[in-house]
C-alpha atoms as a PDB file:
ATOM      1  CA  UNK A   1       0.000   0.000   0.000  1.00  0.00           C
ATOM      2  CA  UNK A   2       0.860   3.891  -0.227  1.00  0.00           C
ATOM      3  CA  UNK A   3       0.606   5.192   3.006  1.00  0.00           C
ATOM      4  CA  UNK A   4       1.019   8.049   4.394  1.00  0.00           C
ATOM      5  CA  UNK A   5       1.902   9.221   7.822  1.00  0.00           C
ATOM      6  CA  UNK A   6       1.421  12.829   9.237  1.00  0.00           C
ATOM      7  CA  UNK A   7       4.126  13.798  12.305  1.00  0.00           C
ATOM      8  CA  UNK A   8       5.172  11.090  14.673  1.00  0.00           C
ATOM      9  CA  UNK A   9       8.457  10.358  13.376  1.00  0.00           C
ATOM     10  CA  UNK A  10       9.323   9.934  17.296  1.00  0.00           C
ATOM     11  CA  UNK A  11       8.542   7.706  20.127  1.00  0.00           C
ATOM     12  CA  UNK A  12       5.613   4.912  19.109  1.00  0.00           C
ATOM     13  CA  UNK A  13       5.513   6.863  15.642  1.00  0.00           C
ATOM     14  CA  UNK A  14       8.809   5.733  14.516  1.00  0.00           C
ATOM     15  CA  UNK A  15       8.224   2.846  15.464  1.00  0.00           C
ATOM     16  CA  UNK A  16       5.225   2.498  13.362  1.00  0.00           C
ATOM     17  CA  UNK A  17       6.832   3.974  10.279  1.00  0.00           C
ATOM     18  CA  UNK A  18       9.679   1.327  10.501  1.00  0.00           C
ATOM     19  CA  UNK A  19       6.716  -1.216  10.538  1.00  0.00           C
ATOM     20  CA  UNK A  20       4.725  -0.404   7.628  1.00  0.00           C
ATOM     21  CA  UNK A  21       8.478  -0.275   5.819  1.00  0.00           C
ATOM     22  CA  UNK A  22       9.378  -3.664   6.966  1.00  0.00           C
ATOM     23  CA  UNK A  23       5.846  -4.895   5.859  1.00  0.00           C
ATOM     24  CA  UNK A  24       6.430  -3.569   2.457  1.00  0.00           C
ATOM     25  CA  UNK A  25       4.888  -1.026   2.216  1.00  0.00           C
ATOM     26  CA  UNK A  26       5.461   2.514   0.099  1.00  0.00           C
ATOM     27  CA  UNK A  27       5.440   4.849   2.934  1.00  0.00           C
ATOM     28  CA  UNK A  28       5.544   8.818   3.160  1.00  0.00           C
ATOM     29  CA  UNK A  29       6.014  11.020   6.086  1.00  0.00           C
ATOM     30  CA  UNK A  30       4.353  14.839   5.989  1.00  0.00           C
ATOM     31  CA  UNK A  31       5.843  17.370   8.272  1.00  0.00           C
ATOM     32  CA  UNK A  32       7.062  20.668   8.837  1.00  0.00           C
ATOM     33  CA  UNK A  33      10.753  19.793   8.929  1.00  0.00           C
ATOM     34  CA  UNK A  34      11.716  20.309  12.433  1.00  0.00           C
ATOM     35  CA  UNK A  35      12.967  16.239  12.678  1.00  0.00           C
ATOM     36  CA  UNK A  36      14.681  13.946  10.678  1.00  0.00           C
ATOM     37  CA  UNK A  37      13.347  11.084   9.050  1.00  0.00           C
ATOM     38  CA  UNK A  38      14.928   7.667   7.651  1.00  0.00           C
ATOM     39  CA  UNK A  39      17.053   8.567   4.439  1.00  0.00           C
ATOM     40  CA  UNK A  40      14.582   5.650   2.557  1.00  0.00           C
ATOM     41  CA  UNK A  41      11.415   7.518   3.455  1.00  0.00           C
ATOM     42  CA  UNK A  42       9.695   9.625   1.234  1.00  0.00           C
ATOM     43  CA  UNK A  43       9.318  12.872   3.105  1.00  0.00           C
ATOM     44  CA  UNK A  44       6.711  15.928   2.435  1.00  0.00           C
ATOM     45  CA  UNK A  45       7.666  18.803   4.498  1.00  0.00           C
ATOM     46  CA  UNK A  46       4.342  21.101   5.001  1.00  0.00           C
ATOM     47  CA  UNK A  47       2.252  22.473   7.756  1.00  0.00           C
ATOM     48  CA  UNK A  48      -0.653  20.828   8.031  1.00  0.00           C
ATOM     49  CA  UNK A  49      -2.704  23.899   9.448  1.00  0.00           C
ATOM     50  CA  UNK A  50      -1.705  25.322   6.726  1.00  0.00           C
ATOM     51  CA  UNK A  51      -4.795  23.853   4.429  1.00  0.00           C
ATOM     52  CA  UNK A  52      -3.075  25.810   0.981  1.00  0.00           C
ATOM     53  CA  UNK A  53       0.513  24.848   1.742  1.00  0.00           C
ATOM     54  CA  UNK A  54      -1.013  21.371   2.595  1.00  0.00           C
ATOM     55  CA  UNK A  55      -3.068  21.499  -1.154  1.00  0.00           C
ATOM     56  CA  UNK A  56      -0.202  22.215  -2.744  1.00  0.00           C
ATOM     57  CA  UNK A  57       2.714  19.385  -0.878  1.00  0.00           C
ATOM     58  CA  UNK A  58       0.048  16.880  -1.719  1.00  0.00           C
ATOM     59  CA  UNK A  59      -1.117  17.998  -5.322  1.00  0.00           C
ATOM     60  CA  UNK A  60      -1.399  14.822  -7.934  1.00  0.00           C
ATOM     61  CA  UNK A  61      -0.707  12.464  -4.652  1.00  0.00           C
ATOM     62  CA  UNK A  62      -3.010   9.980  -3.576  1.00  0.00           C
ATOM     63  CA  UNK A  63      -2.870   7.351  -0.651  1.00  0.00           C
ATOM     64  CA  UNK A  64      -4.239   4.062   0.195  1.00  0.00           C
ATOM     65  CA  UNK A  65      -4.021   5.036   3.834  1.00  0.00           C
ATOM     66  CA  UNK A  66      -3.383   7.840   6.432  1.00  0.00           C
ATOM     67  CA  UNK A  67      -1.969   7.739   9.640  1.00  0.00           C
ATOM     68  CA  UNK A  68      -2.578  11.294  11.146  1.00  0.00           C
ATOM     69  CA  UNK A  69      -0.314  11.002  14.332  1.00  0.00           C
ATOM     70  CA  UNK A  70      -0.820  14.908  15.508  1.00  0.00           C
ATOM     71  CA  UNK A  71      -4.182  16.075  14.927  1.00  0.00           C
ATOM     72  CA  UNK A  72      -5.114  17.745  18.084  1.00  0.00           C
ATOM     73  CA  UNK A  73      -8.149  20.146  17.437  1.00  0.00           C
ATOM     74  CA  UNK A  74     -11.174  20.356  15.250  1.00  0.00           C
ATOM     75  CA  UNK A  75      -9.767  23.058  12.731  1.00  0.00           C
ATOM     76  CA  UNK A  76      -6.704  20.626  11.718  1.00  0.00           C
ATOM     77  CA  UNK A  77      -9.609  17.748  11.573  1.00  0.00           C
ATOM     78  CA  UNK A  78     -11.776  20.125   9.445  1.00  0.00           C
ATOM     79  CA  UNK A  79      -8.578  20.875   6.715  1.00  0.00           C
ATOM     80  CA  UNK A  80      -7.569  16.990   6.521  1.00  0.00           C
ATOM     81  CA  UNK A  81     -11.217  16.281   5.876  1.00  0.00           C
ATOM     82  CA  UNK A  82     -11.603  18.492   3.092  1.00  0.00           C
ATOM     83  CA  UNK A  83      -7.709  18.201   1.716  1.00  0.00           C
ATOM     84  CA  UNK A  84      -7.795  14.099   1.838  1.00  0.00           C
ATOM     85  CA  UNK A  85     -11.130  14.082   0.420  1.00  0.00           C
ATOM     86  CA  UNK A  86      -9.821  12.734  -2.366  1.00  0.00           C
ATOM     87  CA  UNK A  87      -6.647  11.746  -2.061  1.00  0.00           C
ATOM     88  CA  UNK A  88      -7.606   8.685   0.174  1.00  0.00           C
ATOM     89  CA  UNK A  89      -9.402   5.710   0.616  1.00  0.00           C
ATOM     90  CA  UNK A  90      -9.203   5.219   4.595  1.00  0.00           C
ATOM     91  CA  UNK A  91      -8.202   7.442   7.305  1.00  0.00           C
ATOM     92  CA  UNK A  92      -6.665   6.401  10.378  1.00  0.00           C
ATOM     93  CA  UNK A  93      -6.229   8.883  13.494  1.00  0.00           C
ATOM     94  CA  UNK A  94      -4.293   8.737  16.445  1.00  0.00           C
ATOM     95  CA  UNK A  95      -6.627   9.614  19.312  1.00  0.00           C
ATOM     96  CA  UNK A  96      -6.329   9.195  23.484  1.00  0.00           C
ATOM     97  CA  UNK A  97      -7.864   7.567  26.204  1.00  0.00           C
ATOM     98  CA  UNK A  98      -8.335  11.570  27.289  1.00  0.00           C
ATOM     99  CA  UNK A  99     -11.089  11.508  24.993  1.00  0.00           C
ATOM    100  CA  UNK A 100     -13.469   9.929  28.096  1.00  0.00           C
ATOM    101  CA  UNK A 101     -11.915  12.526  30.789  1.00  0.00           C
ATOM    102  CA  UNK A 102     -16.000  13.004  31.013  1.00  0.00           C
ATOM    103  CA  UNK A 103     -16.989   9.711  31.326  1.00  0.00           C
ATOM    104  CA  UNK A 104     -16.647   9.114  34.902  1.00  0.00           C
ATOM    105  CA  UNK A 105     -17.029   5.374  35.437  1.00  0.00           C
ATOM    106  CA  UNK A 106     -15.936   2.685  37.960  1.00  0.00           C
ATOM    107  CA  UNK A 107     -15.880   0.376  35.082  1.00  0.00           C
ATOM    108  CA  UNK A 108     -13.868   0.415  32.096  1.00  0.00           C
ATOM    109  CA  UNK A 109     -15.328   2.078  29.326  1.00  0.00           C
ATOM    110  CA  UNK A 110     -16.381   1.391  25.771  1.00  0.00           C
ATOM    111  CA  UNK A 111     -16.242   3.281  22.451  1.00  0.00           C
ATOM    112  CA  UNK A 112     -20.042   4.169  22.220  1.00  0.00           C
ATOM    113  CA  UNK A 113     -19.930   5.586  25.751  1.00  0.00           C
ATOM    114  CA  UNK A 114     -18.773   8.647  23.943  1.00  0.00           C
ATOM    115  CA  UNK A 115     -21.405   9.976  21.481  1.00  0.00           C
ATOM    116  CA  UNK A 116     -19.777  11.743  19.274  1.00  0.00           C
ATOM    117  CA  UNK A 117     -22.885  13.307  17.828  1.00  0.00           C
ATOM    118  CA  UNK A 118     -23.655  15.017  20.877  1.00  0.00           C
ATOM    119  CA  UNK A 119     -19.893  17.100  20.625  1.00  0.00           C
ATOM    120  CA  UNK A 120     -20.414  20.324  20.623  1.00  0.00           C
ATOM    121  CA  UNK A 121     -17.348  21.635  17.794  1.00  0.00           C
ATOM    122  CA  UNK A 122     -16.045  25.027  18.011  1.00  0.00           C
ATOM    123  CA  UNK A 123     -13.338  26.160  15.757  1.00  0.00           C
ATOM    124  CA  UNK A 124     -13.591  29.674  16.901  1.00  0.00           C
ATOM    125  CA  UNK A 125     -11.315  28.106  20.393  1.00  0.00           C
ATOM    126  CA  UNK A 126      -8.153  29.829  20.368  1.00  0.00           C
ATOM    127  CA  UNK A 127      -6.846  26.009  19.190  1.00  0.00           C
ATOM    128  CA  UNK A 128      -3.689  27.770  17.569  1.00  0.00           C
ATOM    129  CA  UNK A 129      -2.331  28.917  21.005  1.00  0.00           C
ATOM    130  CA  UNK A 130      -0.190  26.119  22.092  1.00  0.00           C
ATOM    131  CA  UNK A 131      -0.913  26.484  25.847  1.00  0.00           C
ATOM    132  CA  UNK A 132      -4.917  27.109  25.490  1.00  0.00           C
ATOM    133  CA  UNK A 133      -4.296  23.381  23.207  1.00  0.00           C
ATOM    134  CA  UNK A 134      -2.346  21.817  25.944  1.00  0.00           C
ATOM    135  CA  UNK A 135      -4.301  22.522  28.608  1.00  0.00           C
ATOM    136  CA  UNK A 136      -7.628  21.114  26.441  1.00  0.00           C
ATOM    137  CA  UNK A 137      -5.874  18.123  25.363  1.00  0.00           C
ATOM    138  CA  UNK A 138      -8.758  15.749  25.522  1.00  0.00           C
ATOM    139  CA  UNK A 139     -11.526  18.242  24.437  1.00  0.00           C
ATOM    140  CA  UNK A 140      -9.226  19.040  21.232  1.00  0.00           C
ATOM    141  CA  UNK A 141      -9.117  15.282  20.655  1.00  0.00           C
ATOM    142  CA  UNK A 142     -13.276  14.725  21.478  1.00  0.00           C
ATOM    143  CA  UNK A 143     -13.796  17.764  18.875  1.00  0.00           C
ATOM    144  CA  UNK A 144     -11.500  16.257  16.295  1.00  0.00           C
ATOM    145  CA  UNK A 145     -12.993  12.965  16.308  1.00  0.00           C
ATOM    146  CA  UNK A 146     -16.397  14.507  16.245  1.00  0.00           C
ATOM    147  CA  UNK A 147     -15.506  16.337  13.285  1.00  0.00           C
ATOM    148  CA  UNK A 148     -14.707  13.428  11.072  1.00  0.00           C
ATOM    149  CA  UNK A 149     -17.587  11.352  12.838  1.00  0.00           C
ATOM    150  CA  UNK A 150     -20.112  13.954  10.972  1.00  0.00           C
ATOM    151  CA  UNK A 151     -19.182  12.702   7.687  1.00  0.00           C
ATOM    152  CA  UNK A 152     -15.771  12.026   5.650  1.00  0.00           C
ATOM    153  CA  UNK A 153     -15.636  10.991   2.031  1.00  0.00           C
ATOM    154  CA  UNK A 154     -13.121   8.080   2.861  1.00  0.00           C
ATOM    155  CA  UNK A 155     -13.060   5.376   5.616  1.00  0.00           C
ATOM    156  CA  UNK A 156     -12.017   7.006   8.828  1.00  0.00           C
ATOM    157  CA  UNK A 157     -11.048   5.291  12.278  1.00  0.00           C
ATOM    158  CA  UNK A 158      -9.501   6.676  15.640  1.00  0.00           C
ATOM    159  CA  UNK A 159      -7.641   5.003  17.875  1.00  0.00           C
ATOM    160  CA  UNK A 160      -8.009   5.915  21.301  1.00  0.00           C
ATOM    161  CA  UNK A 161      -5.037   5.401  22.673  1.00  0.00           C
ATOM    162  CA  UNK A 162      -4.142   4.482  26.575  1.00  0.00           C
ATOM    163  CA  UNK A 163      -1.358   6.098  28.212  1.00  0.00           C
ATOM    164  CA  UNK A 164       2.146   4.365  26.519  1.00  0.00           C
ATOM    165  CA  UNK A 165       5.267   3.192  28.861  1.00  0.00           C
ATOM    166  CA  UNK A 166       8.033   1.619  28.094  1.00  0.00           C
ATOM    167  CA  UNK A 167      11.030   2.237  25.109  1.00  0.00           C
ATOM    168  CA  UNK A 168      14.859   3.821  25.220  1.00  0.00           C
ATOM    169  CA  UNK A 169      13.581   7.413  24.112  1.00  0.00           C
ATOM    170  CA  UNK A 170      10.237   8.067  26.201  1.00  0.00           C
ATOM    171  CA  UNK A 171      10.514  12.207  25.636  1.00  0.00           C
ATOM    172  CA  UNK A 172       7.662  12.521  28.152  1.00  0.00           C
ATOM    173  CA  UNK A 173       9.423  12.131  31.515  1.00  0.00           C
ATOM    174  CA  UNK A 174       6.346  10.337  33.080  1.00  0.00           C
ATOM    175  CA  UNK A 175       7.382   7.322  34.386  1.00  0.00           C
ATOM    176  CA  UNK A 176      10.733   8.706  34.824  1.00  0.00           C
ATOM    177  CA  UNK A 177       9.662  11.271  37.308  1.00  0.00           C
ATOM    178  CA  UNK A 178       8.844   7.890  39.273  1.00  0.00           C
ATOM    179  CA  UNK A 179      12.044   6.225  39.106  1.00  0.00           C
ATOM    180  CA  UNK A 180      13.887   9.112  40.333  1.00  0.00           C
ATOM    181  CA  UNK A 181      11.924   9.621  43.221  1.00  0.00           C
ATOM    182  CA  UNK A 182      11.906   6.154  44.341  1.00  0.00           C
ATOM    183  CA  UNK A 183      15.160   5.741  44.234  1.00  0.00           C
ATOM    184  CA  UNK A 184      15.918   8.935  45.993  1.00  0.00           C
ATOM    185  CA  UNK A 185      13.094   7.982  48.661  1.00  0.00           C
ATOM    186  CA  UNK A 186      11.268  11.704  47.518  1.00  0.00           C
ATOM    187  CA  UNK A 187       7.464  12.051  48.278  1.00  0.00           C
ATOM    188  CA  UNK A 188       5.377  11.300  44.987  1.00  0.00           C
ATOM    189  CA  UNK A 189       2.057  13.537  44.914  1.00  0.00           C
ATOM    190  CA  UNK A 190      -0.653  11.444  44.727  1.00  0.00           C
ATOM    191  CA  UNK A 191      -4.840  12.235  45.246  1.00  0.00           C
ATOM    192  CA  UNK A 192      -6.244  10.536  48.609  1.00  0.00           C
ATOM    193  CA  UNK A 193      -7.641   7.505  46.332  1.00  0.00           C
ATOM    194  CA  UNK A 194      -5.574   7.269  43.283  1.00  0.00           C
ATOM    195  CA  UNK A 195      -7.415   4.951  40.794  1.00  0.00           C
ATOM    196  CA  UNK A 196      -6.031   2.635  37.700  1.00  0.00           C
ATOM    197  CA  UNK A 197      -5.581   3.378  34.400  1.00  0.00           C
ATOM    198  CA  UNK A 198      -4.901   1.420  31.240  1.00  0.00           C
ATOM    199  CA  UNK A 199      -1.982   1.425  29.333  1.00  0.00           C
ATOM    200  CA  UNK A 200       0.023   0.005  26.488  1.00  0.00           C
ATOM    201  CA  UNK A 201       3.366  -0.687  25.399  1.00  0.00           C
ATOM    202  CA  UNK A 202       5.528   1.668  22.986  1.00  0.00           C
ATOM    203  CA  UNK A 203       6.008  -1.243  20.729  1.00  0.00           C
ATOM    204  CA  UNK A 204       2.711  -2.816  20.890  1.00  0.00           C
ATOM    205  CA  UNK A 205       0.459   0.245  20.171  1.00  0.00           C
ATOM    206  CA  UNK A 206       3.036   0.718  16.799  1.00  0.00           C
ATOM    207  CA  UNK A 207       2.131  -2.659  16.073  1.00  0.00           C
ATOM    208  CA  UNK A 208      -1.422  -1.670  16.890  1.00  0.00           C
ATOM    209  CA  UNK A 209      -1.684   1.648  14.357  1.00  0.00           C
ATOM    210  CA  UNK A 210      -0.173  -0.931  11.811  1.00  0.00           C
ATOM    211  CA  UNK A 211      -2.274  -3.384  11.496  1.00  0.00           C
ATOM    212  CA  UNK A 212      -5.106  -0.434  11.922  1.00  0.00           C
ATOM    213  CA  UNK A 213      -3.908   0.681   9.001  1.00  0.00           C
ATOM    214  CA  UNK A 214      -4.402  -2.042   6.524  1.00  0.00           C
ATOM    215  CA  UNK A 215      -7.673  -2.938   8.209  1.00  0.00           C
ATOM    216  CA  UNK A 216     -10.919  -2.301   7.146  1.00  0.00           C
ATOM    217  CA  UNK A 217     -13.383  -1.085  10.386  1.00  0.00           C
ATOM    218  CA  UNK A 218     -14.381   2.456  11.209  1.00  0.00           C
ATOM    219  CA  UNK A 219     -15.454   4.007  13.953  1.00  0.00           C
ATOM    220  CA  UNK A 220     -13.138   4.425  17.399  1.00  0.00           C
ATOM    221  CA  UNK A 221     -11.555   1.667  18.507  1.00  0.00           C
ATOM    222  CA  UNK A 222      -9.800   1.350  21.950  1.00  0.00           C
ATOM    223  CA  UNK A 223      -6.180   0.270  22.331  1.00  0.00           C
ATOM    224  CA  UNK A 224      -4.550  -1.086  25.412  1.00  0.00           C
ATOM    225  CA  UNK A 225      -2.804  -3.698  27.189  1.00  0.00           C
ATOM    226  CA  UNK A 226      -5.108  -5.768  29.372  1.00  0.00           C
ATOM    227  CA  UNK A 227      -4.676  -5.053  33.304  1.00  0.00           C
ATOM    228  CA  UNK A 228      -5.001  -1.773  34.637  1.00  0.00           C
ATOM    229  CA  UNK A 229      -2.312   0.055  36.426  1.00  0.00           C
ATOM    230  CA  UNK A 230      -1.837   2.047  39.468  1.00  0.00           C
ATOM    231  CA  UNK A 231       0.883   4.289  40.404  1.00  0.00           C
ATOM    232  CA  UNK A 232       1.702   1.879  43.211  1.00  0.00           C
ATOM    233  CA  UNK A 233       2.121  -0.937  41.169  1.00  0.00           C
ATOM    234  CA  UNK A 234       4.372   1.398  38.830  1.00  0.00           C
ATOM    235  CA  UNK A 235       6.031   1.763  41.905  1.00  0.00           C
ATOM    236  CA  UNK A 236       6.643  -1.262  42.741  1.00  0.00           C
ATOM    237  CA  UNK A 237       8.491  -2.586  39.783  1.00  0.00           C
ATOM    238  CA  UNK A 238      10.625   0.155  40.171  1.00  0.00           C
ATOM    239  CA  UNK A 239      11.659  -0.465  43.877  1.00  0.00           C
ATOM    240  CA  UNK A 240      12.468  -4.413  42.504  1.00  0.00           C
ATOM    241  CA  UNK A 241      14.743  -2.903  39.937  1.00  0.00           C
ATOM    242  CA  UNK A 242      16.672   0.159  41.167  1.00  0.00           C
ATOM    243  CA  UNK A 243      15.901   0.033  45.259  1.00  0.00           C
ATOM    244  CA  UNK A 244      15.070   3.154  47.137  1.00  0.00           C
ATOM    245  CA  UNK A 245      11.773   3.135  48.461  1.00  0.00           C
ATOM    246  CA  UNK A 246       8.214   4.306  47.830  1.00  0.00           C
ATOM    247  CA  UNK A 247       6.744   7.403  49.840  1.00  0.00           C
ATOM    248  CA  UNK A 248       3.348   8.465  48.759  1.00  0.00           C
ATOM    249  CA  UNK A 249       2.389  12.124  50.183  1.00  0.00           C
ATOM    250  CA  UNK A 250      -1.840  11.783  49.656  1.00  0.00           C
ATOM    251  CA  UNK A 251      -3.207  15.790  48.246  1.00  0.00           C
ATOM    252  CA  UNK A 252      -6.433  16.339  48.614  1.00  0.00           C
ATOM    253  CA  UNK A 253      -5.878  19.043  45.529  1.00  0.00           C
ATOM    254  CA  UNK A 254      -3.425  20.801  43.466  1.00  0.00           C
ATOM    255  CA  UNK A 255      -0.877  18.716  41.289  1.00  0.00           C
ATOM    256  CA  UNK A 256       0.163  15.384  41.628  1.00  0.00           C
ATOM    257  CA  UNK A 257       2.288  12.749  39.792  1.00  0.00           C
ATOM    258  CA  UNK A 258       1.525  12.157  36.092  1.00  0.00           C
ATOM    259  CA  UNK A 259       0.389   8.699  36.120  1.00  0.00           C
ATOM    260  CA  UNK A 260      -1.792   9.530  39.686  1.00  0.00           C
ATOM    261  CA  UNK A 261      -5.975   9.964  38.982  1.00  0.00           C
ATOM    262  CA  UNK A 262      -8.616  11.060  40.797  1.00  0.00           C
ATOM    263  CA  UNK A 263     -10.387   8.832  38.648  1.00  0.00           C
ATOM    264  CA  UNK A 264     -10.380   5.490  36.554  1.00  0.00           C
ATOM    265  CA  UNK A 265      -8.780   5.921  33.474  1.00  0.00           C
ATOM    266  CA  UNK A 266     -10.087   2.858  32.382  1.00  0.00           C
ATOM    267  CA  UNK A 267     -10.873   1.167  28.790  1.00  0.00           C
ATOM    268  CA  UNK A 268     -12.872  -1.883  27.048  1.00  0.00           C
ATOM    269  CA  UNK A 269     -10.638  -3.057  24.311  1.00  0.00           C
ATOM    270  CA  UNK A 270     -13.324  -5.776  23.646  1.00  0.00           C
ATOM    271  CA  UNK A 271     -14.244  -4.140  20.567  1.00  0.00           C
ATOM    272  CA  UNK A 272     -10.569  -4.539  19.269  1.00  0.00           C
ATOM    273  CA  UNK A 273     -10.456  -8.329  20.350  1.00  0.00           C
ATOM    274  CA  UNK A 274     -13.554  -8.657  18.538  1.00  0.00           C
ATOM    275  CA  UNK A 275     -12.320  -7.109  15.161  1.00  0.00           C
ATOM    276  CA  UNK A 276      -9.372  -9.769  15.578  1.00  0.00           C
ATOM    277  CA  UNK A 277      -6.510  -8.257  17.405  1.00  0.00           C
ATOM    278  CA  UNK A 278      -4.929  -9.892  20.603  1.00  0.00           C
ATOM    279  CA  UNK A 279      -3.518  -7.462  23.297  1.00  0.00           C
ATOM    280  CA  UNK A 280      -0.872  -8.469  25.551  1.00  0.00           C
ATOM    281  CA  UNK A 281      -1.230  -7.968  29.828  1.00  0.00           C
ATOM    282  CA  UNK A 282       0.542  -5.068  30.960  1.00  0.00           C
ATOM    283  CA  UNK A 283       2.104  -8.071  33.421  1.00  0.00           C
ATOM    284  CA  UNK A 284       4.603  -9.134  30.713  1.00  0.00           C
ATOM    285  CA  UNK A 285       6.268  -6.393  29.444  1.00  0.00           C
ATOM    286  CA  UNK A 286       5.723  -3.856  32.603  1.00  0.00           C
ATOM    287  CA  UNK A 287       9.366  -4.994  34.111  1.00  0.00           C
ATOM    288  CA  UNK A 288      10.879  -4.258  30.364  1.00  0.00           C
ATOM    289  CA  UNK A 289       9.262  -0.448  30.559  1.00  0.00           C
ATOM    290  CA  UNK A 290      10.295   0.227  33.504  1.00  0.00           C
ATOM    291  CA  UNK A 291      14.616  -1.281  32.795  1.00  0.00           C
ATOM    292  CA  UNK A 292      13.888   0.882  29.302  1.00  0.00           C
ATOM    293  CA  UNK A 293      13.011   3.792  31.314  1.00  0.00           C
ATOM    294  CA  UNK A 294      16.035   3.425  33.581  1.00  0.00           C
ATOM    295  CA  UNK A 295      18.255   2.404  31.256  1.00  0.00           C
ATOM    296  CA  UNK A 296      17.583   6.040  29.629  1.00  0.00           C
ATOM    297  CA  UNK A 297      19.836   7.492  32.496  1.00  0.00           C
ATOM    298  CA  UNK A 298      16.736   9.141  34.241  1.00  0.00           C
ATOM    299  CA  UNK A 299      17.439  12.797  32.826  1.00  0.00           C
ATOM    300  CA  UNK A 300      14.230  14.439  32.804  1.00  0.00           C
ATOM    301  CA  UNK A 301      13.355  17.272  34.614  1.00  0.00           C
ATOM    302  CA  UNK A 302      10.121  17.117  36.702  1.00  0.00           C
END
């Protein structure tokens, strides 16, 4: 297939990229320069909220597939629905578990708890400020999805993605920010009940996005390991591997540590199982995250 992948040449993106190569497949990468790519990949430097620029990078092209990796607000879903209009057959984006931050459930959720029809989708949000996007992470994500949910002219998908451990070159710090603290015995914010999440891999949601890719279901799909995660079983692993020792300082508000919740973070992946994908439990590649993640030197501020 001709595929092409928008940003994420970093982290599980990379990753992905070097999979659809290896699989044989013709694949492109669109971005605006700022990071290198493989000298064998076929590279489109634009700015995708730039819908002209974007018109004009892609002009005569046309895909099997795309993997949008950064599309964080309604506006950039709104220009890749009209530019790809025709220019693909199926449309695969990368979305979050911070899609259900509304969804407040003691039990792990499913796609259709999030009607996407009932989105309310503003592009007049100040979605180009960086720090307004940030801090509206999951709303930006709802919106986008919602946008192509309305109606597309190709085959669209999102994958709702759990929170991602694990690999030499984690940029985020997360789990990092535990391992130094343990092993310095520091206090590690975390709410009075701190609640499980789901998460996934670095190398297993690639795998995920690739198969995704050459499938042929729409609609969101979930994506995660099976067996939710606390911070204390994060925690734990760590202590087994570098020593030090665990000291959790309970807040009943303000900030606390990046993998601690207030409330279950939780997903149904039965959907994927269904459409014929097998996830992994978090319980056999959790000690591997966590030696990746020290292995990195522990460098991150935070």
């Amino acid at each position: 297939m001709d595929i092409l992948v928008i940003g994420g040449n970093r982290y599980f993106g990379k990753r992905l990229i070097a999979l659809l190569r290896n699989s044989g497949h013709r694949v492109t990468v669109l971005n605006r320069g700022s990071s290198g790519i493989p000298g064998e990949i076929e590279h489109v430097i634009a700015d995708r909220d730039d819908e002209n620029a974007l018109e004009s990078a892609l002009a005569g092209r046309f895909f099997d597939v795309v993997v949008d990796q950064v599309c964080y607000t309604p506006h950039q879903a709104e220009i890749a629905r009209r530019v790809f209009a025709d220019r693909t057959r199926r449309y695969v984006m990368t979305s979050t578990v911070m899609v259900y931050e509304h969804q407040d459930s003691p039990d792990p959720v499913a796609e259709d708890s999030l009607d996407l029809s009932a989105v309310a989708v503003d592009t007049r949000l100040p979605w180009g400020d960086p720090g307004f996007r940030d801090a509206h992470y999951g709303e930006g994500k709802r919106q986008a999805e919602a946008v192509f949910a309305a109606g597309t002219d190709f085959a669209w998908t999102s994958v709702r993605v759990a929170h991602v451990l694990g690999g030499d070159d984690d940029f985020t710090g997360r789990l990092d920010h535990y391992v130094r603290r343990v092993r310095a015995g520091e206090p590690i914010a975390v709410p009075a009940v701190d609640h499980p999440a789901t998460y996934v891999h670095v190398e297993e949601i690639a795998a995920f996005l690739a198969w995704t890719a050459v499938a042929d279901f729409t609609g969101p799909v979930n994506a995660h390991s099976h067996g939710p995660l606390t911070a204390a079983d994060l925690c734990a692993e760590i202590e087994r591997q570098v020593g030090g020792r665990t000291v959790f300082r309970a807040v009943e508000s303000g900030e606390v540590s990046p993998f601690s919740f207030t409330r279950s973070y939780g997903m149904d992946n039965s959907r994927a199982t269904a459409l014929g994908y097998s996830f992994s439990h978090s319980s056999t590649w959790l000690a591997r995250a966590v030696a990746e993640t020290v292995g990195q030197g522990a460098g991150h501020p935070g």
